[in-house]
mmCIF file of C-alpha atoms in Angstrom:
data_model
loop_
_atom_site.group_PDB
_atom_site.id
_atom_site.type_symbol
_atom_site.label_atom_id
_atom_site.label_comp_id
_atom_site.label_asym_id
_atom_site.label_seq_id
_atom_site.Cartn_x
_atom_site.Cartn_y
_atom_site.Cartn_z
ATOM 1 C CA MET V 1 24.868 -42.477 -3.366
ATOM 2 C CA ASP V 2 21.259 -41.462 -4.293
ATOM 3 C CA VAL V 3 19.888 -44.307 -2.326
ATOM 4 C CA PHE V 4 22.070 -43.559 0.610
ATOM 5 C CA LEU V 5 20.770 -39.853 0.451
ATOM 6 C CA ALA V 6 17.164 -40.613 0.042
ATOM 7 C CA ARG V 7 17.341 -42.873 3.007
ATOM 8 C CA SER V 8 19.245 -40.055 5.272
ATOM 9 C CA ARG V 9 16.401 -37.751 4.339
ATOM 10 C CA ARG V 10 13.802 -40.071 4.952
ATOM 11 C CA TYR V 11 15.170 -40.807 8.432
ATOM 12 C CA GLN V 12 15.645 -37.026 9.193
ATOM 13 C CA THR V 13 12.002 -36.509 8.236
ATOM 14 C CA LEU V 14 10.764 -39.770 10.335
ATOM 15 C CA MET V 15 12.845 -39.100 13.429
ATOM 16 C CA PRO V 16 11.614 -36.119 14.825
ATOM 17 C CA ASP V 17 7.926 -37.330 14.336
ATOM 18 C CA ALA V 18 8.793 -40.637 16.245
ATOM 19 C CA VAL V 19 10.315 -38.323 18.950
ATOM 20 C CA SER V 20 7.387 -36.140 19.552
ATOM 21 C CA ARG V 21 4.873 -39.113 19.206
ATOM 22 C CA LEU V 22 6.685 -40.736 22.169
ATOM 23 C CA GLY V 23 6.981 -37.718 24.246
ATOM 24 C CA LEU V 24 10.663 -37.606 24.363
ATOM 25 C CA ASP V 25 12.919 -34.486 24.547
ATOM 26 C CA ARG V 26 14.426 -33.222 21.557
ATOM 27 C CA ILE V 27 17.709 -31.218 21.271
ATOM 28 C CA ASP V 28 18.210 -29.292 18.025
ATOM 29 C CA GLY V 29 21.933 -29.656 16.976
ATOM 30 C CA ARG V 30 22.169 -27.556 14.008
ATOM 31 C CA GLY V 31 24.192 -24.739 13.175
ATOM 32 C CA GLY V 32 27.198 -23.056 14.828
ATOM 33 C CA ARG V 33 27.017 -24.094 18.505
ATOM 34 C CA SER V 34 29.753 -24.625 20.542
ATOM 35 C CA VAL V 35 29.945 -28.250 22.126
ATOM 36 C CA ALA V 36 28.954 -26.618 25.584
ATOM 37 C CA ASP V 37 25.568 -25.553 24.077
ATOM 38 C CA PRO V 38 24.000 -28.969 23.408
ATOM 39 C CA VAL V 39 25.605 -30.427 26.446
ATOM 40 C CA ASP V 40 23.846 -27.833 28.495
ATOM 41 C CA ALA V 41 20.387 -28.598 26.601
ATOM 42 C CA VAL V 42 20.823 -32.292 27.234
ATOM 43 C CA LEU V 43 21.331 -31.852 31.144
ATOM 44 C CA ALA V 44 18.653 -29.199 31.177
ATOM 45 C CA ALA V 45 16.102 -31.733 29.799
ATOM 46 C CA ILE V 46 17.445 -34.269 32.091
ATOM 47 C CA ARG V 47 16.843 -32.067 35.080
ATOM 48 C CA ALA V 48 13.375 -31.110 33.685
ATOM 49 C CA ARG V 49 12.373 -34.740 33.370
ATOM 50 C CA ARG V 50 13.600 -35.772 36.792
ATOM 51 C CA ARG V 51 11.153 -32.743 38.237
ATOM 52 C CA ARG V 52 8.020 -34.286 36.192
ATOM 53 C CA ALA V 53 8.767 -37.857 37.632
#
């Protein structure tokens, strides 16, 4: 279990850095949001990316 938790924490540390480095959009999925909130954020990110293209 300790190895699994350590690997999970490492992943959670590295992933946001990789997303930023690659210039990808990041959606914060933490804390008490309804299902609709992250869906709206994803759709907004898609619309923004299409406008930039």
